[in-house]
Coordinates of C-alpha atoms in Angstrom, one line a residue:
X980 CA -104.7 -160.8 7.7
X981 CA -102.2 -158.0 8.7
X982 CA -99.5 -156.6 6.2
X983 CA -96.1 -157.3 6.7
X984 CA -95.5 -153.7 6.3
X985 CA -97.8 -152.4 8.6
X986 CA -97.4 -151.1 12.2
X987 CA -95.8 -153.3 14.8
X988 CA -98.2 -155.2 16.9
X989 CA -98.6 -155.4 20.8
X990 CA -96.5 -158.3 20.6
X991 CA -93.5 -156.6 19.1
X992 CA -93.9 -153.6 21.3
X993 CA -93.9 -155.7 24.5
X994 CA -90.1 -156.5 23.9
X995 CA -89.1 -152.7 24.2
X996 CA -91.2 -152.3 27.4
X997 CA -89.1 -154.8 29.2
X998 CA -86.2 -152.7 28.9
X999 CA -87.4 -150.0 30.8
X1000 CA -86.4 -149.5 34.4
X1001 CA -88.8 -150.7 37.2
X1002 CA -90.0 -148.2 39.7
X1003 CA -87.6 -150.0 42.4
X1004 CA -84.5 -149.8 40.1
X1005 CA -85.1 -146.4 39.1
X1006 CA -85.3 -145.3 42.8
X1007 CA -82.2 -147.2 43.6
X1008 CA -80.4 -145.5 40.7
X1009 CA -81.5 -142.0 42.1
X1010 CA -80.4 -142.7 45.5
X1011 CA -77.0 -143.9 44.0
X1012 CA -76.4 -140.9 42.0
X1013 CA -77.5 -138.6 45.0
X1014 CA -74.8 -140.4 47.2
X1015 CA -72.2 -140.3 44.4
X1016 CA -73.0 -136.4 44.0
X1017 CA -72.7 -135.9 47.7
X1018 CA -69.5 -137.6 48.2
X1019 CA -67.9 -135.6 45.1
X1020 CA -69.0 -132.2 46.8
X1021 CA -67.6 -133.4 50.2
X1022 CA -64.1 -134.1 48.6
X1023 CA -64.3 -130.7 46.8
X1024 CA -64.9 -128.9 50.0
X1025 CA -62.3 -130.9 51.9
X1026 CA -59.7 -129.9 49.2
X1027 CA -60.6 -126.5 49.1
X1028 CA -60.4 -126.3 52.8
X1029 CA -56.9 -128.0 52.7
X1030 CA -55.7 -125.4 50.1
X1031 CA -56.9 -122.6 52.3
X1032 CA -55.1 -124.0 55.2
X1033 CA -51.9 -124.7 53.3
X1034 CA -52.0 -121.1 52.2
X1035 CA -52.5 -119.9 55.7
X1036 CA -49.3 -121.8 57.0
X1037 CA -47.1 -120.6 54.2
X1038 CA -48.2 -117.3 54.9
X1039 CA -47.2 -117.6 58.6
X1040 CA -43.9 -119.2 57.4
X1041 CA -43.1 -116.1 55.5
X1042 CA -44.1 -113.8 58.3
X1043 CA -41.3 -115.3 60.6
X1044 CA -43.2 -118.1 62.2
X1045 CA -41.3 -121.0 60.8
X1046 CA -40.7 -123.0 63.9
X1047 CA -44.2 -122.9 64.8
X1048 CA -45.6 -123.8 61.4
X1049 CA -42.9 -126.8 61.3
X1050 CA -44.2 -128.2 64.5
X1051 CA -47.8 -127.8 63.3
X1052 CA -46.9 -129.5 60.0
X1053 CA -45.4 -132.5 61.7
X1054 CA -48.6 -132.9 64.1
X1055 CA -50.7 -132.6 61.0
X1056 CA -48.6 -135.2 59.2
X1057 CA -49.2 -137.8 61.8
X1058 CA -53.0 -137.2 61.8
X1059 CA -53.2 -137.5 58.0
X1060 CA -50.9 -140.8 58.0
X1061 CA -53.1 -142.1 60.5
X1062 CA -56.4 -141.3 58.6
X1063 CA -54.7 -142.8 55.5
X1064 CA -54.3 -146.0 57.5
X1065 CA -57.9 -146.1 58.5
X1066 CA -59.4 -145.2 55.0
X1067 CA -57.0 -148.0 53.7
X1068 CA -58.7 -150.7 56.0
X1069 CA -62.2 -149.3 55.2
X1070 CA -61.5 -149.8 51.6
X1071 CA -60.1 -153.2 51.8
X1072 CA -63.0 -154.4 53.8
X1073 CA -65.4 -152.8 51.0
X1074 CA -63.5 -154.4 48.0
X1075 CA -63.2 -157.5 49.9
X1076 CA -67.0 -158.0 50.1
X1077 CA -67.1 -157.9 46.4
X1078 CA -64.1 -160.0 45.7
X1079 CA -61.6 -157.5 44.5
X1080 CA -59.2 -157.3 47.1
X1081 CA -55.9 -159.3 47.7
X1082 CA -55.6 -161.6 50.5
X1083 CA -54.3 -160.4 53.8
X1084 CA -52.3 -162.3 56.3
X1085 CA -52.8 -159.6 59.1
X1086 CA -55.3 -159.8 62.0
X1087 CA -59.0 -159.0 62.0
X1088 CA -59.5 -155.3 61.6
X1089 CA -62.1 -155.4 64.3
X1090 CA -59.6 -156.8 67.0
X1091 CA -57.2 -153.8 66.4
X1092 CA -56.9 -151.1 69.2
X1093 CA -57.2 -147.4 68.1
X1094 CA -53.6 -147.2 68.8
X1095 CA -52.9 -149.8 66.0
X1096 CA -55.1 -148.0 63.8
X1097 CA -53.5 -144.6 64.3
X1098 CA -50.1 -146.2 63.5
X1099 CA -51.3 -147.9 60.3
X1100 CA -49.3 -145.3 58.2
X1101 CA -46.3 -147.6 58.6
X1102 CA -48.2 -150.4 56.8
X1103 CA -48.2 -150.5 53.0
X1104 CA -51.5 -152.2 52.2
X1105 CA -52.0 -152.4 48.4
X1106 CA -55.4 -152.8 46.9
X1107 CA -56.4 -153.8 43.4
X1108 CA -57.4 -151.1 41.4
X1109 CA -58.0 -150.3 37.5
X1110 CA -56.3 -147.2 38.0
X1111 CA -53.1 -148.4 39.7
X1112 CA -50.0 -148.1 37.4
X1113 CA -49.1 -151.8 37.8
X1114 CA -47.5 -154.0 35.2
X1115 CA -49.9 -156.6 33.4
X1116 CA -50.7 -159.4 35.4
X1117 CA -49.2 -158.0 38.5
X1118 CA -51.6 -157.3 41.6
X1119 CA -49.1 -155.2 43.6
X1120 CA -50.2 -156.6 47.0
X1121 CA -47.8 -156.2 50.0
X1122 CA -48.4 -157.7 53.6
X1123 CA -48.4 -155.2 56.2
X1124 CA -45.1 -154.9 58.1
X1125 CA -44.1 -152.6 61.1
X1126 CA -41.2 -150.6 61.0
X1127 CA -39.9 -147.4 63.0
X1128 CA -41.9 -144.1 62.4
X1129 CA -40.8 -141.7 60.0
X1130 CA -38.6 -138.9 61.6
X1131 CA -40.2 -135.6 61.5
X1132 CA -38.7 -132.5 59.8
X1133 CA -37.3 -131.0 63.1
X1134 CA -34.9 -134.1 63.3
X1135 CA -31.2 -133.3 63.4
X1136 CA -29.9 -132.2 59.9
X1137 CA -26.9 -133.8 58.3
X1138 CA -25.2 -130.4 58.1
X1139 CA -25.0 -130.6 61.9
X1140 CA -22.7 -133.5 62.1
X1141 CA -21.1 -132.9 58.7
X1142 CA -21.2 -129.1 58.2
X1143 CA -18.3 -129.2 55.4
X1144 CA -19.9 -132.0 53.1
X1145 CA -19.5 -131.3 49.6
X1146 CA -20.3 -134.3 47.2
X1147 CA -20.7 -132.1 44.2
X1148 CA -18.9 -133.7 41.5
X1149 CA -17.5 -131.7 38.7
X1150 CA -14.5 -132.6 36.3
X1151 CA -11.7 -131.5 38.8
X1152 CA -8.9 -133.4 40.3
X1153 CA -10.3 -133.2 43.9
X1154 CA -10.5 -136.7 45.8
X1155 CA -14.1 -137.6 45.5
X1156 CA -13.4 -141.2 46.8
X1157 CA -12.1 -139.7 49.9
X1158 CA -14.9 -137.1 50.4
X1159 CA -17.7 -139.8 49.8
X1160 CA -16.0 -142.4 52.1
X1161 CA -15.6 -139.9 54.8
X1162 CA -19.5 -138.9 54.5
X1163 CA -20.4 -142.7 54.8
X1164 CA -18.2 -143.2 57.7
X1165 CA -19.6 -140.1 59.3
X1166 CA -23.2 -141.4 59.1
X1167 CA -22.4 -144.9 60.3
X1168 CA -20.5 -143.7 63.1
X1169 CA -23.3 -141.3 64.3
X1170 CA -26.3 -143.3 63.7
X1171 CA -27.3 -144.1 67.4
X1172 CA -29.0 -140.9 68.2
X1173 CA -31.0 -140.9 64.6
X1174 CA -34.2 -142.6 63.7
X1175 CA -34.3 -144.1 60.2
X1176 CA -37.2 -144.9 58.1
X1177 CA -38.4 -148.4 57.2
X1178 CA -38.5 -150.4 54.1
X1179 CA -41.8 -149.2 52.6
X1180 CA -40.6 -145.4 53.2
X1181 CA -37.2 -146.4 51.7
X1182 CA -38.9 -147.9 48.5
X1183 CA -41.3 -145.0 48.0
X1184 CA -38.4 -142.5 48.5
X1185 CA -36.2 -144.3 46.0
X1186 CA -38.9 -144.2 43.3
X1187 CA -40.5 -140.8 44.1
X1188 CA -37.2 -139.1 44.0
X1189 CA -36.6 -140.3 40.4
X1190 CA -40.2 -140.0 39.2
X1191 CA -41.0 -136.7 40.7
X1192 CA -37.9 -135.2 42.1
X1193 CA -36.3 -134.9 45.6
X1194 CA -38.7 -132.1 46.7
X1195 CA -41.6 -134.3 46.1
X1196 CA -39.8 -137.2 47.8
X1197 CA -38.8 -135.1 50.8
X1198 CA -42.6 -133.7 51.1
X1199 CA -43.9 -137.3 51.2
X1200 CA -41.4 -138.7 53.7
X1201 CA -39.2 -136.4 55.7
X1202 CA -35.8 -137.5 55.4
X1203 CA -33.3 -138.9 58.0
X1204 CA -29.7 -138.3 57.9
X1205 CA -29.1 -141.4 55.7
X1206 CA -31.5 -140.1 53.0
X1207 CA -30.1 -136.6 53.2
X1208 CA -26.7 -137.9 52.3
X1209 CA -28.2 -140.0 49.3
X1210 CA -29.9 -136.9 48.0
X1211 CA -26.7 -134.8 48.0
X1212 CA -25.0 -137.8 46.3
X1213 CA -27.5 -138.2 43.7
X1214 CA -27.8 -134.5 42.9
X1215 CA -24.0 -134.2 43.0
X1216 CA -22.8 -137.2 41.1
X1217 CA -25.6 -139.8 39.8
X1218 CA -27.8 -137.3 38.1
X1219 CA -25.5 -138.1 35.2
X1220 CA -26.9 -141.7 35.3
X1221 CA -30.1 -143.1 33.6
X1222 CA -33.4 -143.1 35.6
X1223 CA -33.5 -146.7 35.9
X1224 CA -29.7 -146.7 37.0
X1225 CA -30.6 -144.0 39.6
X1226 CA -33.4 -146.2 41.2
X1227 CA -31.4 -149.2 41.3
X1228 CA -28.3 -147.5 42.8
X1229 CA -30.4 -145.5 45.3
X1230 CA -32.0 -148.7 46.4
X1231 CA -28.8 -150.7 46.8
X1232 CA -27.0 -148.0 48.5
X1233 CA -29.8 -147.3 51.2
X1234 CA -30.1 -151.0 51.7
X1235 CA -26.2 -151.4 52.3
X1236 CA -26.3 -148.4 54.4
X1237 CA -28.9 -149.8 56.7
X1238 CA -27.1 -153.1 56.9
X1239 CA -24.0 -151.4 58.1
X1240 CA -25.9 -149.5 60.7
X1241 CA -27.8 -152.7 61.8
X1242 CA -26.2 -156.0 60.7
X1243 CA -29.0 -157.9 62.2
X1244 CA -31.8 -156.7 59.7
X1245 CA -34.3 -159.3 58.3
X1246 CA -33.2 -160.7 55.0
X1247 CA -35.8 -158.7 53.1
X1248 CA -34.1 -155.4 54.1
X1249 CA -30.6 -156.4 53.3
X1250 CA -28.9 -155.8 49.9
X1251 CA -28.6 -158.6 47.3
X1252 CA -26.5 -161.7 48.1
X1253 CA -23.7 -160.4 45.8
X1254 CA -23.1 -157.5 48.0
X1255 CA -22.2 -159.8 51.0
X1256 CA -18.5 -159.3 52.1
X1257 CA -16.1 -161.5 50.4
X1258 CA -13.3 -163.2 52.5
X1259 CA -10.9 -160.6 51.6
X1260 CA -13.3 -157.9 52.7
X1261 CA -13.7 -159.6 56.1
X1262 CA -9.9 -160.0 56.6
X1263 CA -8.3 -156.9 55.3
X1264 CA -8.8 -153.4 56.6
X1265 CA -10.2 -151.0 53.8
X1266 CA -12.1 -147.8 53.2
X1267 CA -15.8 -148.2 53.8
X1268 CA -16.6 -146.8 50.4
X1269 CA -15.4 -150.1 48.7
X1270 CA -18.1 -152.2 50.4
X1271 CA -20.6 -150.2 48.2
X1272 CA -19.2 -151.2 45.0
X1273 CA -21.6 -153.9 43.2
X1274 CA -19.2 -156.3 41.7
X1275 CA -17.3 -158.5 44.2
X1276 CA -14.2 -158.9 42.0
X1277 CA -14.0 -154.9 41.8
X1278 CA -14.2 -154.8 45.7
X1279 CA -11.2 -157.3 46.2
X1280 CA -9.3 -155.5 43.5
X1281 CA -9.7 -152.2 45.2
X1282 CA -8.5 -153.6 48.4
X1283 CA -5.4 -155.4 47.1
X1284 CA -4.4 -152.4 45.3
X1285 CA -4.7 -150.2 48.4
X1286 CA -6.7 -147.6 46.4
X1287 CA -8.1 -144.7 48.4
X1288 CA -8.0 -142.0 45.9
X1289 CA -10.1 -141.1 42.9
X1290 CA -10.5 -137.8 41.1
X1291 CA -13.9 -136.1 40.3
X1292 CA -13.5 -136.7 36.6
X1293 CA -13.2 -140.7 37.0
X1294 CA -16.1 -140.6 39.5
X1295 CA -18.2 -138.7 37.0
X1296 CA -17.4 -141.1 34.3
X1297 CA -18.3 -144.0 36.6
X1298 CA -21.8 -142.4 37.0
X1299 CA -22.1 -141.8 33.3
X1300 CA -21.2 -145.4 32.4
X1301 CA -22.7 -147.5 35.0
X1302 CA -25.7 -149.4 33.5
X1303 CA -28.6 -151.5 34.8
X1304 CA -30.4 -154.0 32.3
X1305 CA -33.9 -153.2 32.2
X1306 CA -36.1 -154.2 29.1
X1307 CA -39.3 -152.6 30.2
X1308 CA -40.2 -148.9 30.4
X1309 CA -39.4 -147.0 33.7
X1310 CA -43.0 -147.2 34.9
X1311 CA -42.8 -150.9 35.2
X1312 CA -40.0 -150.6 37.8
X1313 CA -42.9 -149.9 40.3
X1314 CA -46.4 -150.2 41.5
X1315 CA -48.6 -147.4 42.9
X1316 CA -51.0 -148.1 45.8
X1317 CA -53.8 -145.6 45.6
X1318 CA -55.2 -146.1 49.1
X1319 CA -51.9 -145.0 50.5
X1320 CA -50.4 -143.0 47.8
X1321 CA -47.1 -145.0 48.2
X1322 CA -44.8 -146.5 45.5
X1323 CA -43.3 -150.1 45.8
X1324 CA -40.9 -152.0 43.5
X1325 CA -42.4 -154.2 41.0
X1326 CA -41.7 -158.0 41.2
X1327 CA -39.9 -157.6 37.9
X1328 CA -37.4 -155.0 38.9
X1329 CA -36.8 -156.6 42.2
X1330 CA -35.7 -159.7 40.5
X1331 CA -33.3 -157.8 38.1
X1332 CA -32.1 -155.8 40.9
X1333 CA -31.1 -159.1 42.9
X1334 CA -29.1 -160.4 40.1
X1335 CA -25.3 -159.3 39.5
X1336 CA -25.9 -159.9 35.8
X1337 CA -28.2 -156.8 35.6
X1338 CA -25.2 -154.6 36.2
X1339 CA -22.8 -153.5 33.6
X1340 CA -20.8 -150.8 32.0
X1341 CA -22.3 -148.9 29.0
X1342 CA -19.1 -148.0 27.1
X1343 CA -15.5 -149.3 27.2
X1344 CA -14.2 -146.1 28.9
X1345 CA -14.6 -147.4 32.5
X1346 CA -14.5 -151.1 31.6
X1347 CA -10.6 -150.8 30.9
X1348 CA -10.1 -149.6 34.6
X1349 CA -12.1 -152.4 36.3
X1350 CA -11.3 -155.9 36.5
X1351 CA -14.9 -157.1 35.2
X1352 CA -15.9 -160.3 33.5
X1353 CA -16.7 -160.1 29.9
X1354 CA -20.5 -160.4 30.4
X1355 CA -20.4 -157.2 32.5
X1356 CA -18.8 -154.9 30.2
X1357 CA -19.0 -153.7 26.8
X1358 CA -15.4 -154.6 25.7
X1359 CA -15.1 -158.2 26.6
X1360 CA -12.1 -157.3 29.1
X1361 CA -11.1 -160.5 30.8
X1362 CA -11.3 -161.0 34.6
X1363 CA -7.7 -161.9 34.9
X1364 CA -6.1 -159.3 37.3
X1365 CA -5.2 -161.8 40.4
X1366 CA -2.4 -163.7 38.6
X1367 CA -0.2 -160.5 38.5
X1368 CA -0.3 -160.0 42.3
X1369 CA 3.0 -160.4 44.2
X1370 CA 3.3 -163.5 46.4
X1371 CA 3.6 -161.2 49.4
X1372 CA 0.0 -160.3 49.4
X1373 CA -1.7 -162.6 52.0
X1374 CA -5.0 -163.4 50.3
X1375 CA -7.5 -165.8 51.4
X1376 CA -7.5 -169.1 49.6
X1377 CA -11.0 -168.6 48.3
X1378 CA -9.8 -165.5 46.3
X1379 CA -6.4 -167.3 44.9
X1380 CA -8.3 -170.2 43.6
X1381 CA -9.5 -167.9 40.7
X1382 CA -7.3 -169.1 37.9
X1383 CA -7.1 -165.5 36.1
X1384 CA -4.5 -162.6 35.7
X1385 CA -5.0 -159.2 34.7
X1386 CA -2.3 -156.9 33.0
X1387 CA -4.3 -153.5 33.4
X1388 CA -4.2 -150.6 35.7
X1389 CA -6.6 -148.1 37.0
X1390 CA -5.7 -145.0 35.4
X1391 CA -6.3 -141.8 37.4
X1392 CA -6.4 -143.5 40.7
X1393 CA -3.6 -143.4 43.3
X1394 CA -3.2 -146.2 45.7
X1395 CA -2.2 -145.7 49.4
X1396 CA 1.4 -146.9 48.8
X1397 CA 1.9 -143.8 46.7
X1398 CA 0.5 -141.2 49.0

């Protein structure tokens, strides 16, 4: 009888031999490793070639061939975006075969023409990926949508149609309200000869400008005149605001600007419903800038008061105090699509963005100037300004039905009656 402490028998050793790879599996593994190494080397070579080409282009630009380099980069941009679209579709098909892709409502990839594929840069196709920066439980898939092409870098600059624009806000007494209003009117009045980017590019630009800076946003998506204006405004005024606030402000101002340019945009491209014009806005002529204020009661108040002037100091305080309720982190505001390298707003951020309750003032400094309801300010100031208006004001009945009155005044702002 064998001892219990003796060497293992053949029966015990047979279990370990089962774990060894069979010749067929070893061969498959070697092939898989070889293909992976080849792909890695190919990517490395392509990246080195890309760096060499970029260095050559920059060298030519420094030598005085800027125009030729700009044209060449515009062509390469189109080619790169086309390749991204093809790669996105290939990845989608590959992932779909193993059940990791999100459902798509678009037509079959094999039935598309080469022209459709080359234009695929306009489609934000999202793929599920373990490395994507997405909130837990959120897939980040977006259905393809066609929109006008992104303008190239040689498009007309904003400086050509408004050479004297100055939206740098300090603490002076200059009329910042009038300067910004004139800039908006200029863009809206000269939009016919310009191309404007579509919704996916707009969202990516809003997010990328806050996360990575305006230079990175412009490098990814060449700016139309509307985005040139928003960059100047953000760098001149809203750099004082928080990151989440800046992202929300850029998104809502871009949506409002595009709605002004084209009132017949689909609902998903328009700003939230609380930005719809009130009866007073539709009946009374007023500065264009008023339409961009978030709160309907503030827009009505500015119109009734005839306000068309605000100093830089008050504009700066407005940028500091405006708040956006967001209980999550900055990275939770968006998702990232690794197949296209494009950011998109998260579902949670969009829901907060579309609610007026998300907007408020962080301190009582601005709240004492604006007729906001208590839940939108830090001071509990009552929304009661309508009751003190003279009877000579011809207001829509919908506005007069509010049984409130306000005793305050907007300090530091002059109405048109006093100018």
